[in-house]
Short mmCIF file of C-alpha atoms in Angstrom, two decimals:
data_model
loop_
_atom_site.label_atom_id
_atom_site.label_comp_id
_atom_site.label_asym_id
_atom_site.label_seq_id
_atom_site.Cartn_x
_atom_site.Cartn_y
_atom_site.Cartn_z
CA UNK A 13 -4.20 -47.54 -46.22
CA UNK A 14 -3.54 -49.20 -42.84
CA UNK A 15 -6.67 -51.35 -43.24
CA UNK A 16 -5.48 -52.49 -46.69
CA UNK A 17 -2.06 -53.42 -45.34
CA UNK A 18 -3.69 -55.40 -42.51
CA UNK A 19 -5.83 -57.53 -44.85
CA UNK A 20 -2.99 -57.83 -47.35
CA UNK A 21 -1.15 -60.06 -44.87
CA UNK A 22 -3.67 -62.87 -45.50
CA UNK A 23 -5.42 -61.97 -48.79
CA UNK A 24 -4.57 -60.86 -52.29
CA UNK A 25 -4.62 -57.25 -53.55
CA UNK A 26 -8.16 -57.32 -55.05
CA UNK A 27 -9.83 -58.61 -51.85
CA UNK A 28 -7.75 -56.42 -49.56
CA UNK A 29 -8.59 -53.38 -51.75
CA UNK A 30 -12.30 -54.22 -51.60
CA UNK A 31 -12.20 -54.46 -47.82
CA UNK A 32 -10.28 -51.16 -47.60
CA UNK A 33 -12.74 -49.40 -49.90
CA UNK A 34 -10.60 -48.42 -52.88
CA UNK A 35 -9.94 -49.72 -56.37
CA UNK A 36 -7.69 -52.57 -57.51
CA UNK A 37 -5.57 -50.07 -59.49
CA UNK A 38 -4.88 -48.17 -56.28
CA UNK A 39 -3.98 -51.47 -54.63
CA UNK A 40 -1.35 -52.26 -57.23
CA UNK A 41 0.00 -48.70 -56.98
CA UNK A 42 0.37 -49.22 -53.23
CA UNK A 43 2.16 -52.49 -53.89
CA UNK A 44 4.80 -50.59 -55.85
CA UNK A 45 5.34 -47.94 -53.08
CA UNK A 46 4.01 -49.02 -49.63
CA UNK A 47 4.86 -45.69 -47.89
CA UNK A 48 2.05 -43.75 -46.18
CA UNK A 49 0.80 -40.58 -47.90
CA UNK A 50 2.26 -38.44 -45.10
CA UNK A 51 5.66 -40.02 -45.78
CA UNK A 52 5.53 -39.08 -49.46
CA UNK A 53 5.21 -35.30 -48.85
CA UNK A 54 8.24 -33.32 -49.91
CA UNK A 55 9.65 -30.81 -47.36
CA UNK A 56 8.33 -27.27 -47.81
CA UNK A 57 10.98 -25.05 -49.33
CA UNK A 58 11.46 -21.28 -49.10
CA UNK A 59 9.29 -19.46 -51.62
CA UNK A 60 11.24 -16.19 -51.60
CA UNK A 61 14.84 -15.21 -50.96
CA UNK A 62 16.06 -15.06 -47.34
CA UNK A 63 16.69 -11.35 -46.54
CA UNK A 64 19.04 -12.28 -43.66
CA UNK A 65 21.09 -14.88 -45.51
CA UNK A 66 24.16 -12.68 -45.90
CA UNK A 67 23.68 -10.68 -42.69
CA UNK A 68 22.90 -13.06 -39.83
CA UNK A 69 26.15 -15.06 -39.75
CA UNK A 70 28.38 -12.17 -40.77
CA UNK A 71 26.98 -9.35 -38.62
CA UNK A 72 24.26 -10.45 -36.19
CA UNK A 73 26.10 -13.35 -34.55
CA UNK A 74 29.22 -11.25 -33.83
CA UNK A 75 26.93 -8.67 -32.17
CA UNK A 76 25.33 -11.35 -30.00
CA UNK A 77 28.73 -12.72 -28.97
CA UNK A 78 30.15 -9.28 -28.17
CA UNK A 79 27.13 -8.18 -26.11
CA UNK A 80 25.31 -11.27 -24.78
CA UNK A 81 22.66 -9.24 -22.94
CA UNK A 82 21.64 -7.01 -25.87
CA UNK A 83 17.92 -6.97 -26.70
CA UNK A 84 16.74 -8.27 -30.08
CA UNK A 85 15.05 -4.93 -30.82
CA UNK A 86 18.40 -3.18 -30.39
CA UNK A 87 20.01 -5.63 -32.82
CA UNK A 88 17.17 -4.98 -35.27
CA UNK A 89 17.67 -1.21 -35.08
CA UNK A 90 21.41 -1.62 -35.66
CA UNK A 91 20.81 -3.90 -38.64
CA UNK A 92 18.32 -1.45 -40.13
CA UNK A 93 20.81 1.38 -39.65
CA UNK A 94 23.44 -0.57 -41.57
CA UNK A 95 21.04 -1.93 -44.21
CA UNK A 96 18.15 0.49 -44.75
CA UNK A 97 17.06 -1.46 -47.84
CA UNK A 98 15.70 -4.28 -45.64
CA UNK A 99 11.89 -4.44 -45.29
CA UNK A 100 10.47 -3.54 -41.83
CA UNK A 101 8.71 -6.92 -41.63
CA UNK A 102 12.05 -8.65 -41.14
CA UNK A 103 11.99 -7.84 -37.42
CA UNK A 104 9.98 -10.92 -36.36
CA UNK A 105 12.20 -13.17 -38.50
CA UNK A 106 15.30 -11.69 -36.89
CA UNK A 107 13.87 -12.13 -33.37
CA UNK A 108 13.06 -15.81 -34.04
CA UNK A 109 16.56 -16.42 -35.40
CA UNK A 110 18.15 -14.74 -32.37
CA UNK A 111 15.98 -16.74 -29.98
CA UNK A 112 16.91 -19.99 -31.74
CA UNK A 113 20.62 -19.13 -31.80
CA UNK A 114 20.64 -18.28 -28.08
CA UNK A 115 18.87 -21.54 -27.25
CA UNK A 116 21.87 -23.40 -28.69
CA UNK A 117 24.84 -21.05 -28.24
CA UNK A 118 23.63 -18.57 -25.58
CA UNK A 119 24.81 -18.15 -22.00
CA UNK A 120 23.55 -20.22 -19.10
CA UNK A 121 20.57 -18.63 -17.36
CA UNK A 122 19.56 -18.46 -13.72
CA UNK A 123 17.41 -21.31 -12.47
CA UNK A 124 14.56 -20.96 -9.97
CA UNK A 125 14.57 -23.82 -7.45
CA UNK A 126 11.11 -24.48 -6.10
CA UNK A 127 11.09 -25.23 -2.39
CA UNK A 128 9.13 -27.55 -0.11
CA UNK A 129 7.71 -25.39 2.70
CA UNK A 130 7.35 -27.06 6.07
CA UNK A 131 4.33 -26.09 8.21
CA UNK A 132 5.16 -23.45 10.79
CA UNK A 133 8.56 -22.77 9.30
CA UNK A 134 8.50 -19.58 7.23
CA UNK A 135 6.57 -16.29 7.29
CA UNK A 136 7.29 -13.48 4.84
CA UNK A 137 6.77 -9.71 4.92
CA UNK A 138 6.91 -7.12 2.19
CA UNK A 139 5.40 -3.79 1.13
CA UNK A 140 3.59 -3.09 -2.11
CA UNK A 141 2.57 0.14 -3.84
CA UNK A 142 -1.15 0.95 -4.22
CA UNK A 143 -1.06 4.18 -6.25
CA UNK A 144 -2.44 2.55 -9.40
CA UNK A 145 -5.83 1.85 -7.75
CA UNK A 146 -6.61 5.55 -7.27
CA UNK A 147 -8.07 5.16 -3.76
CA UNK A 148 -9.49 8.36 -2.24
CA UNK A 149 -10.70 9.14 1.27
CA UNK A 150 -13.37 11.84 1.48
CA UNK A 151 -12.40 12.91 -2.03
CA UNK A 152 -8.67 13.25 -1.28
CA UNK A 153 -6.18 10.88 -2.90
CA UNK A 154 -4.75 8.47 -0.34
CA UNK A 155 -0.98 8.11 -0.67
CA UNK A 156 -0.41 4.72 0.89
CA UNK A 157 1.14 1.28 0.69
CA UNK A 158 0.10 -2.14 1.92
CA UNK A 159 2.15 -4.14 4.39
CA UNK A 160 1.64 -7.76 3.37
CA UNK A 161 2.38 -10.83 5.54
CA UNK A 162 2.04 -14.41 4.35
CA UNK A 163 2.76 -17.92 5.60
CA UNK A 164 4.62 -19.80 2.87
CA UNK A 165 3.01 -23.19 3.60
CA UNK A 166 -0.71 -22.58 4.18
CA UNK A 167 -1.04 -19.21 2.44
CA UNK A 168 -2.41 -17.29 5.45
CA UNK A 169 -2.36 -13.58 4.60
CA UNK A 170 -2.64 -10.32 6.48
CA UNK A 171 -2.61 -6.81 5.01
CA UNK A 172 -2.26 -3.49 6.79
CA UNK A 173 -2.64 -0.02 5.26
CA UNK A 174 0.56 2.01 5.65
CA UNK A 175 0.31 5.78 5.23
CA UNK A 176 4.02 6.57 5.10
CA UNK A 177 6.92 4.81 3.43
CA UNK A 178 8.64 1.57 4.32
CA UNK A 179 9.98 1.90 7.85
CA UNK A 180 10.68 -0.12 10.95
CA UNK A 181 7.54 1.29 12.61
CA UNK A 182 5.37 0.15 9.71
CA UNK A 183 7.01 -3.28 9.67
CA UNK A 184 6.72 -3.74 13.45
CA UNK A 185 3.07 -2.69 13.60
CA UNK A 186 2.01 -4.74 10.58
CA UNK A 187 3.97 -7.84 11.60
CA UNK A 188 2.62 -7.85 15.14
CA UNK A 189 -0.95 -7.33 13.94
CA UNK A 190 -0.51 -10.31 11.62
CA UNK A 191 0.97 -12.59 14.30
CA UNK A 192 -1.72 -11.79 16.84
CA UNK A 193 -4.45 -12.30 14.23
CA UNK A 194 -2.83 -15.66 13.36
CA UNK A 195 -2.41 -16.72 16.98
CA UNK A 196 1.20 -17.88 16.72
CA UNK A 197 4.57 -17.18 15.16
CA UNK A 198 6.67 -19.16 12.63
CA UNK A 199 10.25 -20.21 13.25
CA UNK A 200 11.67 -17.89 10.59
CA UNK A 201 10.67 -14.46 9.34
CA UNK A 202 11.93 -13.25 5.98
CA UNK A 203 11.73 -9.70 4.69
CA UNK A 204 13.33 -7.83 1.85
CA UNK A 205 16.57 -5.92 2.41
CA UNK A 206 14.65 -2.98 3.97
CA UNK A 207 16.52 -0.70 1.57
CA UNK A 208 13.70 1.85 1.67
CA UNK A 209 13.82 1.96 5.46
CA UNK A 210 17.63 2.30 5.45
CA UNK A 211 17.66 5.02 2.79
CA UNK A 212 19.19 8.32 3.89
CA UNK A 213 20.11 6.95 7.31
CA UNK A 214 23.51 7.40 8.89
CA UNK A 215 25.51 4.25 9.74
CA UNK A 216 24.68 4.61 13.44
CA UNK A 217 20.96 4.86 12.69
CA UNK A 218 21.18 1.85 10.38
CA UNK A 219 22.80 -0.22 13.11
CA UNK A 220 20.07 0.87 15.53
CA UNK A 221 17.37 -0.13 13.04
CA UNK A 222 18.97 -3.54 12.54
CA UNK A 223 19.21 -4.04 16.30
CA UNK A 224 15.54 -3.19 16.80
CA UNK A 225 14.46 -5.52 13.99
CA UNK A 226 16.49 -8.38 15.49
CA UNK A 227 14.97 -7.66 18.91
CA UNK A 228 11.45 -7.69 17.42
CA UNK A 229 12.02 -11.14 15.89
CA UNK A 230 13.63 -12.42 19.09
CA UNK A 231 10.58 -11.32 21.10
CA UNK A 232 8.45 -13.72 19.03
CA UNK A 233 11.10 -16.45 18.81
CA UNK A 234 11.65 -16.00 15.07
CA UNK A 235 14.94 -16.13 13.21
CA UNK A 236 15.28 -12.95 11.11
CA UNK A 237 16.42 -13.43 7.50
CA UNK A 238 16.53 -11.14 4.48
CA UNK A 239 16.72 -11.78 0.77
CA UNK A 240 19.45 -10.18 -1.30
CA UNK A 241 18.80 -6.69 -2.61
CA UNK A 242 17.28 -6.69 -6.09
CA UNK A 243 16.65 -10.47 -6.14
CA UNK A 244 12.87 -10.55 -5.89
CA UNK A 245 12.44 -14.28 -6.56
CA UNK A 246 14.13 -15.05 -3.24
CA UNK A 247 10.96 -13.59 -1.70
CA UNK A 248 8.81 -15.24 -4.36
CA UNK A 249 6.34 -16.78 -1.91
CA UNK A 250 4.99 -13.25 -1.28
CA UNK A 251 5.97 -11.31 -4.43
CA UNK A 252 3.49 -13.24 -6.57
CA UNK A 253 0.66 -12.99 -4.00
CA UNK A 254 1.18 -9.20 -4.13
CA UNK A 255 -0.24 -9.21 -7.64
CA UNK A 256 -3.11 -11.53 -6.73
CA UNK A 257 -4.07 -9.40 -3.73
CA UNK A 258 -4.00 -6.15 -5.69
CA UNK A 259 -6.06 -7.75 -8.47
CA UNK A 260 -8.63 -8.87 -5.89
CA UNK A 261 -8.75 -5.36 -4.41
CA UNK A 262 -9.10 -3.82 -7.88
CA UNK A 263 -11.99 -6.16 -8.73
CA UNK A 264 -13.69 -5.44 -5.40
CA UNK A 265 -13.37 -1.68 -6.01
CA UNK A 266 -14.94 -2.06 -9.47
CA UNK A 267 -17.81 -4.13 -8.06
CA UNK A 268 -18.25 -1.57 -5.29
CA UNK A 269 -18.73 1.11 -7.93
CA UNK A 270 -16.53 3.71 -6.27
CA UNK A 271 -12.94 4.03 -5.12
CA UNK A 272 -13.83 6.75 -2.59
CA UNK A 273 -14.22 5.89 1.10
CA UNK A 274 -15.73 7.99 3.87
CA UNK A 275 -12.70 7.65 6.13
CA UNK A 276 -9.51 5.64 6.58
CA UNK A 277 -11.20 3.19 8.96
CA UNK A 278 -13.75 2.27 6.27
CA UNK A 279 -10.98 1.58 3.77
CA UNK A 280 -9.10 -0.57 6.26
CA UNK A 281 -12.26 -2.60 6.94
CA UNK A 282 -12.63 -3.03 3.17
CA UNK A 283 -9.09 -4.46 2.89
CA UNK A 284 -9.61 -6.73 5.92
CA UNK A 285 -12.78 -8.16 4.37
CA UNK A 286 -11.00 -9.05 1.13
CA UNK A 287 -8.10 -10.72 2.96
CA UNK A 288 -10.44 -12.61 5.29
CA UNK A 289 -12.34 -14.05 2.31
CA UNK A 290 -9.06 -15.39 0.91
CA UNK A 291 -8.10 -16.89 4.28
CA UNK A 292 -11.52 -18.53 4.52
CA UNK A 293 -10.85 -20.41 1.27
CA UNK A 294 -7.63 -21.79 2.79
CA UNK A 295 -9.17 -22.35 6.22
CA UNK A 296 -8.31 -26.05 6.55
CA UNK A 297 -4.67 -25.56 5.54
CA UNK A 298 -4.33 -22.58 7.88
CA UNK A 299 -5.81 -24.48 10.82
CA UNK A 300 -3.40 -27.35 10.17
CA UNK A 301 -0.39 -25.03 10.11
CA UNK A 302 -1.61 -23.01 13.10
CA UNK A 303 -1.13 -26.11 15.27
CA UNK A 304 2.59 -26.13 14.41
CA UNK A 305 3.28 -22.46 15.21
CA UNK A 306 5.11 -21.20 18.27
CA UNK A 307 2.96 -19.72 21.05
CA UNK A 308 2.81 -15.94 21.27
CA UNK A 309 4.54 -14.06 24.11
CA UNK A 310 2.38 -12.61 26.91
CA UNK A 311 2.29 -9.14 25.30
CA UNK A 312 3.32 -7.20 22.23
CA UNK A 313 6.62 -5.40 22.01
CA UNK A 314 6.93 -1.74 21.07
CA UNK A 315 5.98 -0.88 17.51
CA UNK A 316 6.90 2.79 17.66
CA UNK A 317 9.88 5.09 17.68
CA UNK A 318 10.38 7.34 20.69
CA UNK A 319 11.95 10.78 20.62
CA UNK A 320 12.02 14.02 22.61
CA UNK A 321 10.69 17.33 21.25
CA UNK A 322 10.65 20.87 22.62
CA UNK A 323 7.47 22.96 22.42
CA UNK A 324 8.47 26.38 21.11
CA UNK A 325 6.81 29.75 21.48
CA UNK A 326 5.03 29.09 18.16
CA UNK A 327 2.69 26.81 20.11
CA UNK A 328 4.01 23.53 18.78
CA UNK A 329 7.00 21.44 17.78
CA UNK A 330 8.59 20.23 14.56
CA UNK A 331 9.25 16.53 14.01
CA UNK A 332 10.37 14.90 10.75
CA UNK A 333 9.78 18.16 8.82
CA UNK A 334 6.19 18.45 10.10
CA UNK A 335 4.95 21.16 12.52
CA UNK A 336 2.37 20.06 15.11
CA UNK A 337 0.37 22.40 17.32
CA UNK A 338 -0.34 21.58 20.97
CA UNK A 339 -2.09 23.49 23.78
CA UNK A 340 -0.14 26.65 24.55
CA UNK A 341 0.25 25.72 28.22
CA UNK A 342 2.88 23.21 27.06
CA UNK A 343 5.16 25.93 25.66
CA UNK A 344 8.66 25.51 27.12
CA UNK A 345 8.13 21.85 28.05
CA UNK A 346 10.01 18.88 26.63
CA UNK A 347 7.64 16.13 25.53
CA UNK A 348 8.20 12.47 24.85
CA UNK A 349 6.71 11.44 21.49
CA UNK A 350 5.88 7.89 20.47
CA UNK A 351 5.90 7.89 16.69
CA UNK A 352 3.57 5.37 15.04
CA UNK A 353 2.83 5.00 11.35
CA UNK A 354 -0.45 6.94 11.51
CA UNK A 355 -0.36 8.82 14.83
CA UNK A 356 1.76 10.46 17.53
CA UNK A 357 1.28 9.86 21.24
CA UNK A 358 2.50 12.72 23.44
CA UNK A 359 3.67 12.17 27.01
CA UNK A 360 4.84 14.62 29.64
CA UNK A 361 7.10 12.50 31.81
CA UNK A 362 5.03 9.37 32.35
CA UNK A 363 1.67 11.11 31.87
CA UNK A 364 -0.12 10.58 28.58
CA UNK A 365 -1.34 13.90 27.17
CA UNK A 366 -2.96 13.38 23.78
CA UNK A 367 -2.81 11.62 20.44
CA UNK A 368 -2.20 13.55 17.22
CA UNK A 369 -2.65 12.51 13.62
CA UNK A 370 0.72 11.95 12.00
CA UNK A 371 1.58 14.35 9.18
CA UNK A 372 3.87 13.96 6.20
CA UNK A 373 6.16 16.48 4.50
CA UNK A 374 4.82 18.16 1.40
CA UNK A 375 6.04 17.86 -2.15
CA UNK A 376 9.65 18.79 -2.91
CA UNK A 377 10.57 18.42 0.77
CA UNK A 378 8.35 21.27 1.97
CA UNK A 379 7.35 21.24 5.63
CA UNK A 380 3.97 19.81 6.50
CA UNK A 381 1.57 21.05 9.19
CA UNK A 382 -0.84 19.30 11.54
CA UNK A 383 -2.86 22.11 13.12
CA UNK A 384 -5.80 22.17 15.51
CA UNK A 385 -7.38 25.63 15.65
CA UNK A 386 -8.54 24.97 19.21
CA UNK A 387 -4.91 25.11 20.36
CA UNK A 388 -4.31 28.67 19.11
CA UNK A 389 -7.72 30.34 18.86
CA UNK A 390 -7.39 32.09 22.23
CA UNK A 391 -4.15 33.75 21.05
CA UNK A 392 -5.62 34.60 17.65
CA UNK A 393 -8.45 36.52 19.34
CA UNK A 394 -5.81 38.83 20.80
CA UNK A 395 -3.89 39.05 17.49
CA UNK A 396 -6.45 38.54 14.68
CA UNK A 397 -4.23 40.12 12.00
CA UNK A 398 -1.77 37.22 12.46
CA UNK A 399 -4.24 35.11 10.47
CA UNK A 400 -3.64 37.06 7.25
CA UNK A 401 -0.14 35.75 6.51
CA UNK A 402 -0.04 32.75 8.82
CA UNK A 403 2.27 30.01 7.53
CA UNK A 404 -0.25 27.25 8.21
CA UNK A 405 -3.37 29.33 7.57
CA UNK A 406 -5.00 26.87 5.13
CA UNK A 407 -4.43 24.00 7.57
CA UNK A 408 -5.96 26.03 10.40
CA UNK A 409 -9.49 25.90 8.97
CA UNK A 410 -11.23 22.73 10.16
CA UNK A 411 -13.51 22.47 7.10
CA UNK A 412 -13.58 23.71 3.53
CA UNK A 413 -16.51 26.02 4.26
CA UNK A 414 -14.38 28.06 6.67
CA UNK A 415 -11.60 28.54 4.11
CA UNK A 416 -14.03 29.63 1.40
CA UNK A 417 -15.72 32.01 3.84
CA UNK A 418 -12.40 33.64 4.67
CA UNK A 419 -11.65 34.10 0.95
CA UNK A 420 -15.03 35.76 0.56
CA UNK A 421 -14.44 38.00 3.57
CA UNK A 422 -11.09 39.11 2.13
CA UNK A 423 -12.83 40.05 -1.13
CA UNK A 424 -15.59 42.08 0.51
CA UNK A 425 -13.93 43.60 3.61
CA UNK A 426 -10.63 45.27 4.53
CA UNK A 427 -7.95 42.83 5.75
CA UNK A 428 -8.30 43.75 9.42
CA UNK A 429 -12.09 43.37 9.42
CA UNK A 430 -11.89 40.10 7.47
CA UNK A 431 -9.36 38.57 9.87
CA UNK A 432 -11.32 39.67 12.92
CA UNK A 433 -14.57 38.23 11.53
CA UNK A 434 -12.92 34.92 10.67
CA UNK A 435 -11.33 34.59 14.11
CA UNK A 436 -14.73 35.25 15.69
CA UNK A 437 -16.25 32.46 13.59
CA UNK A 438 -13.54 30.04 14.72
CA UNK A 439 -14.05 31.12 18.33
CA UNK A 440 -17.78 30.49 17.97
CA UNK A 441 -17.15 27.01 16.57
CA UNK A 442 -14.81 26.24 19.48
CA UNK A 443 -16.70 27.73 22.39
CA UNK A 444 -20.18 26.56 21.35
CA UNK A 445 -18.96 23.18 20.00
CA UNK A 446 -20.84 23.76 16.76
CA UNK A 447 -18.14 23.28 14.13
CA UNK A 448 -20.23 21.10 11.80
CA UNK A 449 -23.47 23.05 12.22
CA UNK A 450 -21.71 26.36 11.67
CA UNK A 451 -20.04 24.97 8.54
CA UNK A 452 -23.50 24.15 7.13
CA UNK A 453 -24.67 27.72 7.81
CA UNK A 454 -21.55 29.16 6.16
CA UNK A 455 -22.02 26.92 3.13
CA UNK A 456 -25.59 28.16 2.74
CA UNK A 457 -24.40 31.75 3.05
CA UNK A 458 -21.78 31.22 0.35
CA UNK A 459 -24.39 29.82 -2.02
CA UNK A 460 -26.57 32.89 -1.39
CA UNK A 461 -23.53 35.21 -1.73
CA UNK A 462 -24.02 36.92 1.63
CA UNK A 463 -21.53 37.54 4.41
CA UNK A 464 -22.04 35.88 7.79
CA UNK A 465 -23.79 37.94 10.48
CA UNK A 466 -21.66 37.42 13.59
CA UNK A 467 -24.18 38.78 16.06
CA UNK A 468 -26.96 36.58 14.67
CA UNK A 469 -24.72 33.52 14.69
CA UNK A 470 -23.65 34.04 18.29
CA UNK A 471 -27.31 34.39 19.24
CA UNK A 472 -28.29 31.33 17.24
CA UNK A 473 -25.68 29.04 18.79
CA UNK A 474 -25.87 30.42 22.33
CA UNK A 475 -27.70 28.04 24.68
CA UNK A 476 -31.26 29.11 25.53
CA UNK A 477 -31.49 29.63 29.32
CA UNK A 478 -35.12 28.46 29.25
CA UNK A 479 -34.03 25.08 27.90
CA UNK A 480 -31.23 24.53 30.40
CA UNK A 481 -32.23 21.99 33.07
CA UNK A 482 -32.36 23.14 36.68
CA UNK A 483 -30.16 20.96 38.83
CA UNK A 484 -30.93 20.97 42.55
CA UNK A 485 -28.25 19.49 44.76
CA UNK A 486 -29.42 18.52 48.23
CA UNK A 487 -26.61 17.70 50.64
CA UNK A 488 -27.08 14.66 52.82
CA UNK A 489 -27.18 15.01 56.59
CA UNK A 490 -24.03 14.11 58.54
CA UNK A 491 -26.10 11.84 60.77
CA UNK A 492 -26.70 9.60 57.76
CA UNK A 493 -22.94 9.10 57.38
CA UNK A 494 -22.63 8.30 61.08
CA UNK A 495 -25.33 5.64 60.75
CA UNK A 496 -23.47 4.07 57.84
CA UNK A 497 -20.20 4.04 59.80
CA UNK A 498 -21.88 2.45 62.84
CA UNK A 499 -23.52 -0.17 60.61
CA UNK A 500 -20.19 -1.04 59.00
CA UNK A 501 -18.48 -1.39 62.37
CA UNK A 502 -21.26 -3.69 63.57
CA UNK A 503 -20.87 -5.94 60.53
CA UNK A 504 -17.11 -6.25 61.09
CA UNK A 505 -17.64 -7.11 64.76
#
C-alpha cells in the first residue's frame, strides 16, 4: 500500500498498481479510500454484558473512597457477599478496574529518592535472620543471625555470625571486625533503630546503650545515624544486599550438598569465603574507595559488656538467666565478667581466669546451663546420689554416649549403684584425660547391650609404668655457676 502511494505521485493507477504487485481493480478501490488497512479496523466491542456495570460506580467506588488503603481482595469479598450471583471469575476484572481507578483518582504514594553515594562517606550495618537456611552444627540446629556491614559506594561487605539476638555487643564486635578488615572507617555509620537491642530495657539502660554506641562511633571518627523505625527503605543500601547475600549462601549450601558443619568455626569460614568472593568481584571499586577512608585508631575499643557476679555455693553463678559452673575454689568470690556475643571472659580482680562458652536461656524463658563436669566431679564423688535429680544433669554429660550409658545404668541397677557407677566413669574421663576414648568404649558397650566394667576400664586407661619414661635429673655443680659469673664480670670489665 505504501509502495503504491509512492509511485502514484508520478504515475497513473495501472502502473503504480503493477509496481506495487496488486491488481488495477484494487488500485481504483484504494483511490476511493486511501486509508491504510490498520486504519479501517473497527474498535473491538464487548461481546458479553459487563457484570460490574451497575456495581462499580454505585458500590465499589464509594468503598475505595471511604477506605483508601483497603485491598482489592477485600473489596471483592464484600462485593461477593452483597451479590452472590456474580461469577467467581469477576475477581481479576474487578482488580484491574480498581487499579485503573486508583491510578487516576487514588492518593499520592511515597516516592523513593535514589541517592548519589560519595566514596568514603557512608557505611551501613544491619542484622538479618538465617533460620530459613536450616544450618546445623554437629547435627544441632544453629539459632543465629548475620551481622551485615556494607559500604554504600563500592559495595564492600562483611558478615559475622551472631549467636544471640541483636545487641550492642553483637553490633560492636561485628562493626569493628568489618572496619579492621576494610582498613579504614567511613565518615558516617548508619544502623537501624536498634529496636531489638532496646527491647525490654529500662530507660536508664537505654540511655547507657545509646551512650556506648555514640562512643563506639566517636572512637572511629564516624557520625552515628539511624533510620526511622519501620522505614526499611531508608536503609535500602543494605536491605536489598541482605537478600542477595542470603541467596548466595543458600546456593553455596546446595552446591556443598549439606547444611551441616562440623563446628561453628567451619561455618564462619564458609560465610567468610562467600563474602570474600563477592568483594573480589568489586575489588577495583573497593580499592578506590579505601583510599578515601579515615585511618583507623591505634587499637580497638571494647566490644563487650562488663558486669560483676557472685559465685554461690552451687559452684557457679547465674547471668542473664543462664547458670555457669566454675572451679569450686572460686565459691564466695566476686568475679568480673566480660560478656561477648559467643563467650564469657572471667577475671578475678585484674587476673584473667578462664573463658566460658556463652549460653542462652531455654524456650519459654527457662534457665539455661553451661556446665563443665570437671568443675564438680570431685564433689560428686563424695555425693554420687546428687546426680539422680540434678537440675543440670543432662548438661553435665560431656558426650551423648555418657547420657545414654547413664540411662542404661538406671534401667539395670538400683539408683544408688547407677549414680555411683556414672560418677566413677566421669572421674575416669577427667583424671585419665580419656573423655573421647572412653566415649567410644561406652558406645560399643551400648551396641552390645552390656554394662561398663569399671575395674577393667580403670585398668585399661591407667598408664603402664613400663611405658613411662625414666627422667634423670643431674644437678650442675656450683663451681660451674661461679665460672659463669667470673666470665660475665670479665666481659663487663
